[in-house]
JSON list of C-alpha atoms in Angstrom, two decimals:
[
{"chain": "A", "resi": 1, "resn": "UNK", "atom": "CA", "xyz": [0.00, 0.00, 0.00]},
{"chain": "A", "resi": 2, "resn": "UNK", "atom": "CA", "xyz": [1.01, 3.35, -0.84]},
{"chain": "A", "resi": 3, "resn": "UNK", "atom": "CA", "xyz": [2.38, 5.29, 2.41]},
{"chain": "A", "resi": 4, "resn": "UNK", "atom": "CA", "xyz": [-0.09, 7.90, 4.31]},
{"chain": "A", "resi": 5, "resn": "UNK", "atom": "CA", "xyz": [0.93, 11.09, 5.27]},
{"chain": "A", "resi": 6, "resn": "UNK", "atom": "CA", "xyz": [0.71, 12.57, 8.73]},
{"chain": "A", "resi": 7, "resn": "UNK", "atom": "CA", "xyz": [-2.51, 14.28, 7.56]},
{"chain": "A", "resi": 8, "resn": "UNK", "atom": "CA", "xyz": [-3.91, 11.14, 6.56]},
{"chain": "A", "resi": 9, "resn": "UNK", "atom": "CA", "xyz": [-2.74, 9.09, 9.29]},
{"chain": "A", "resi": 10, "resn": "UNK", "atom": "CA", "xyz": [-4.35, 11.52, 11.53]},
{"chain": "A", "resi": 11, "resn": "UNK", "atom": "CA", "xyz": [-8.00, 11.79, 9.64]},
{"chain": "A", "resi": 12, "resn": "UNK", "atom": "CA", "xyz": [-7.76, 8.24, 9.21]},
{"chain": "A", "resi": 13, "resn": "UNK", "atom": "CA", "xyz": [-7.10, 7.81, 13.18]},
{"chain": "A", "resi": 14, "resn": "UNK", "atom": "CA", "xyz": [-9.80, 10.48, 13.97]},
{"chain": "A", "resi": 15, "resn": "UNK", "atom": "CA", "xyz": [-12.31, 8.12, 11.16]},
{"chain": "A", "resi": 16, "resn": "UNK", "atom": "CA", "xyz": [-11.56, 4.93, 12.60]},
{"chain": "A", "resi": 17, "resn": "UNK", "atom": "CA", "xyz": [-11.92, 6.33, 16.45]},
{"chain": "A", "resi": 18, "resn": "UNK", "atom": "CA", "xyz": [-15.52, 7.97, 15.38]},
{"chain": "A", "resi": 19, "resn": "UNK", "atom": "CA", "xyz": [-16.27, 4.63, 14.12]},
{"chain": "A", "resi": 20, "resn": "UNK", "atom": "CA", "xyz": [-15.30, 2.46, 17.33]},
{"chain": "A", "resi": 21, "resn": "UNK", "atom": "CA", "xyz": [-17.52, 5.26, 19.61]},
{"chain": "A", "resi": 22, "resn": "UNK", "atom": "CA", "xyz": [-20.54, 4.15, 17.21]},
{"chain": "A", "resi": 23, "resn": "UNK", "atom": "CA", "xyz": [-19.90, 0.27, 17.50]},
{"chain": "A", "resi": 24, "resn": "UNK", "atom": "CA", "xyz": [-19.46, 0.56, 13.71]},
{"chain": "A", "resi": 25, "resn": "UNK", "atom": "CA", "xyz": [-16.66, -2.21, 13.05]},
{"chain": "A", "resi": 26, "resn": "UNK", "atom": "CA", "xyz": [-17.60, -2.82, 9.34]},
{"chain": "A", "resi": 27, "resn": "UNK", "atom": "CA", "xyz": [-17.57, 1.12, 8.42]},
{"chain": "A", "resi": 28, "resn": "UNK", "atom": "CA", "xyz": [-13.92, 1.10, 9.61]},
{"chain": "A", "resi": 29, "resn": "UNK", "atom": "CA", "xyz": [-13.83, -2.34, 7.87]},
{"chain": "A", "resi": 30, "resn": "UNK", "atom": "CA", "xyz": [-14.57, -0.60, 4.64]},
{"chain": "A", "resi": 31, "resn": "UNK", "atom": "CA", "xyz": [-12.63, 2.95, 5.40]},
{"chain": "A", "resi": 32, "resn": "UNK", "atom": "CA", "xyz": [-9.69, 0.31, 5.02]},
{"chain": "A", "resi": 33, "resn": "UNK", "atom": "CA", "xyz": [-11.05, -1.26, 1.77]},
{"chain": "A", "resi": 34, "resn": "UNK", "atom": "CA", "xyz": [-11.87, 1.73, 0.36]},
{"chain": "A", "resi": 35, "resn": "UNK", "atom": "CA", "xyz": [-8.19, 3.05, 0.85]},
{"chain": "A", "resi": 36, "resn": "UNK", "atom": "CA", "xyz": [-6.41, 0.15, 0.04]},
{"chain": "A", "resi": 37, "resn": "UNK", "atom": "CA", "xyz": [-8.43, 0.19, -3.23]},
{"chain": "A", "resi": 38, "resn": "UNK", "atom": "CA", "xyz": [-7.88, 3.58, -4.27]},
{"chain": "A", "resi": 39, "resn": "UNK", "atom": "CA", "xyz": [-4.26, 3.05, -3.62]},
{"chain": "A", "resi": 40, "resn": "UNK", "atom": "CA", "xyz": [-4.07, -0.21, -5.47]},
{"chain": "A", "resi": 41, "resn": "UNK", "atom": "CA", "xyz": [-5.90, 1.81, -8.93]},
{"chain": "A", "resi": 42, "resn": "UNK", "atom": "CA", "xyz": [-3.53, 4.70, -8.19]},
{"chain": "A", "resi": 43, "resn": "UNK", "atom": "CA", "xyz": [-0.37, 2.20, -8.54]},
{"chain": "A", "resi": 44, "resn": "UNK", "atom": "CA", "xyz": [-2.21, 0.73, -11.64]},
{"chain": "A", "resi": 45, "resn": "UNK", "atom": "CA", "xyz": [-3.02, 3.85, -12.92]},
{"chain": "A", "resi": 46, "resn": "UNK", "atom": "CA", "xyz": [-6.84, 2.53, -13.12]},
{"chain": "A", "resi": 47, "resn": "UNK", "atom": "CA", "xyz": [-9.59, 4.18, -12.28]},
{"chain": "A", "resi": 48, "resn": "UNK", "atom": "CA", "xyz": [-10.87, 7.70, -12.07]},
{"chain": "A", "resi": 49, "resn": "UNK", "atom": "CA", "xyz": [-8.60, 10.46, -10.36]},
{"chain": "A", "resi": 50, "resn": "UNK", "atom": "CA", "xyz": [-9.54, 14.35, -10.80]},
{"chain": "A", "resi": 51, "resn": "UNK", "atom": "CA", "xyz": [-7.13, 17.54, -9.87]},
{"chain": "A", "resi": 52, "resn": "UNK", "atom": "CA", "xyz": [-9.93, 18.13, -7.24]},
{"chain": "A", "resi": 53, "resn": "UNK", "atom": "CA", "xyz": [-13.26, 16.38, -5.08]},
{"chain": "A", "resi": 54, "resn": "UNK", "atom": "CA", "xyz": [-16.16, 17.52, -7.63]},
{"chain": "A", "resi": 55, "resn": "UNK", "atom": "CA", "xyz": [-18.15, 19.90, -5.09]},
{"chain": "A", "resi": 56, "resn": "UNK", "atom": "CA", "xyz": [-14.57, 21.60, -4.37]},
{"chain": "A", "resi": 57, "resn": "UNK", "atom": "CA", "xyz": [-12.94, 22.45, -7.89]},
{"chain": "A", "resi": 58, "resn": "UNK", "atom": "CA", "xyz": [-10.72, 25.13, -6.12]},
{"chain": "A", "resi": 59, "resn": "UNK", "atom": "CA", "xyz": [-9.10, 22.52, -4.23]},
{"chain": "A", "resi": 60, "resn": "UNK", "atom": "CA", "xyz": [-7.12, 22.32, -7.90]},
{"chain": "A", "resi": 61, "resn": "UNK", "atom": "CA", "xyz": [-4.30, 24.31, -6.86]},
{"chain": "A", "resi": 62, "resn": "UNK", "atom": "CA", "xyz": [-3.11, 21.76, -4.22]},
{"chain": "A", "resi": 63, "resn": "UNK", "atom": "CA", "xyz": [-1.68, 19.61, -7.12]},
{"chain": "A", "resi": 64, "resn": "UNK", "atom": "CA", "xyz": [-3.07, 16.53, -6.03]},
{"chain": "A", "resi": 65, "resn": "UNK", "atom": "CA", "xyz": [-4.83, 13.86, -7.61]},
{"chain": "A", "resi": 66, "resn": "UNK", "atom": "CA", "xyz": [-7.93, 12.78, -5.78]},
{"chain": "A", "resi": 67, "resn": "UNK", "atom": "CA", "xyz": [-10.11, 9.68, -6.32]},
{"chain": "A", "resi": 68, "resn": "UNK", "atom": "CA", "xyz": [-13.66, 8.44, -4.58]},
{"chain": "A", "resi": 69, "resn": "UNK", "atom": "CA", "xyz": [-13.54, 5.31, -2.87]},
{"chain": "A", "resi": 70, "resn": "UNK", "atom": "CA", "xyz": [-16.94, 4.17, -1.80]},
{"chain": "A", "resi": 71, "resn": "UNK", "atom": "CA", "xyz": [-18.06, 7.64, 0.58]},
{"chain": "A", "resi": 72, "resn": "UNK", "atom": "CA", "xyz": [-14.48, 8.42, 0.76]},
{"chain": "A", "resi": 73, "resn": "UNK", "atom": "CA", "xyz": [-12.31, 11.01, -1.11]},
{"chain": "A", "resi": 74, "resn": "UNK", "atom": "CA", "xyz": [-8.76, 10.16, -1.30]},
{"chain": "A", "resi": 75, "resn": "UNK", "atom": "CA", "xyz": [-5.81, 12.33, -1.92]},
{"chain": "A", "resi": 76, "resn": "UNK", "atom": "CA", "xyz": [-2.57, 11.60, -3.73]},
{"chain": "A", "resi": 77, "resn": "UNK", "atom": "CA", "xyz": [0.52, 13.40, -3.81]},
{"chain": "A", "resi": 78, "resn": "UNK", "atom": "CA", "xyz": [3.46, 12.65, -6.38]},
{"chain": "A", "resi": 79, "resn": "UNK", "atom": "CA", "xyz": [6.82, 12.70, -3.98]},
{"chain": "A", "resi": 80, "resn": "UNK", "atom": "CA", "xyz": [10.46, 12.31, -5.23]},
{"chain": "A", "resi": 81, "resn": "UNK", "atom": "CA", "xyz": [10.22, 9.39, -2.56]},
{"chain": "A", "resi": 82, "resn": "UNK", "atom": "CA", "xyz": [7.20, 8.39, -4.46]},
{"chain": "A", "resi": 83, "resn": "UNK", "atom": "CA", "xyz": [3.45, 8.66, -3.67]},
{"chain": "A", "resi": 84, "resn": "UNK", "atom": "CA", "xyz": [2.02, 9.31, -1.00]},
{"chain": "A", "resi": 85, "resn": "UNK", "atom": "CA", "xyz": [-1.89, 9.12, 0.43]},
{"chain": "A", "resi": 86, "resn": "UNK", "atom": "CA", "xyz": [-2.31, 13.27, 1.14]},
{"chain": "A", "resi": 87, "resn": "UNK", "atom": "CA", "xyz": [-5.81, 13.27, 3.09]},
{"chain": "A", "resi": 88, "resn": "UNK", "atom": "CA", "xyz": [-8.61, 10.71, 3.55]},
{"chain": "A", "resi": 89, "resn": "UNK", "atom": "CA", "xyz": [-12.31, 12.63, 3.66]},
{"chain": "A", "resi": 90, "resn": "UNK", "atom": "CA", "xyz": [-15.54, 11.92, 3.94]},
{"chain": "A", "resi": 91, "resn": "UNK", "atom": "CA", "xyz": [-17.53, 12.63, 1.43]},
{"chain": "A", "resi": 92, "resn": "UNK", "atom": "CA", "xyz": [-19.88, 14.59, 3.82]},
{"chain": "A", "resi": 93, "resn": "UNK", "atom": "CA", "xyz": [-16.87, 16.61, 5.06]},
{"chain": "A", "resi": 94, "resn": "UNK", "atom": "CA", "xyz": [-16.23, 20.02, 4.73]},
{"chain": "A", "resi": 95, "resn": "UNK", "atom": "CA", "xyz": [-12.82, 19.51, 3.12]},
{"chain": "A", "resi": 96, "resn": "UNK", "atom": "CA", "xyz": [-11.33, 22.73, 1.94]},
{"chain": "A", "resi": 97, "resn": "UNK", "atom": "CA", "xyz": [-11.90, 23.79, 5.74]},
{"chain": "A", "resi": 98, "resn": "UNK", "atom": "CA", "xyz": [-10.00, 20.22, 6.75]},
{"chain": "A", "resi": 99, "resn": "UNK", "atom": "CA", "xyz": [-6.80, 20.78, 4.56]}
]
């Protein structure tokens, strides 16, 4: 799997801990599925990837190449160490105020 950033470590951590409160073990279940998807199509270059979520087309001018997975849009960022995943949202997130 393609590394997470400290951003996405963190929203995945703060997703995952939402979901244990709620007794929800197959939503985190499929937050990992739904990453280790996207990742897998971004390594294959499969798949669907925009320069920005569709309800946020000024989140452009990060330079990143996002992707939905399931209720989830995932971030990429092209690193000289490689890629990298940039942020995991929500779709239901507010995520130009979450960057």
């Amino acid at each position: 799997m393609i590394p997470l950033s400290s951003a996405a470590e963190s929203a995945l951590a703060a997703l995952t801990n939402h979901y244990a409160l709620l007794g929800r073990d197959r939503a985190i279940d499929r937050l990992v599925a739904s990453i280790e998807a996207a990742c897998e199509r971004f390594e294959r270059e499969r798949g669907q990837f925009y320069d920005s979520p569709r309800p946020y087309p000024g989140l452009a001018e990060l330079g990143l190449r996002w992707t939905k997975e399931g209720p989830y849009w995932i971030a990429f960022a092209v690193t000289r160490e490689g890629p990298i995943v940039a942020g995991v949202f929500h779709d239901g997130a507010d995520i130009p105020n979450r960057i």
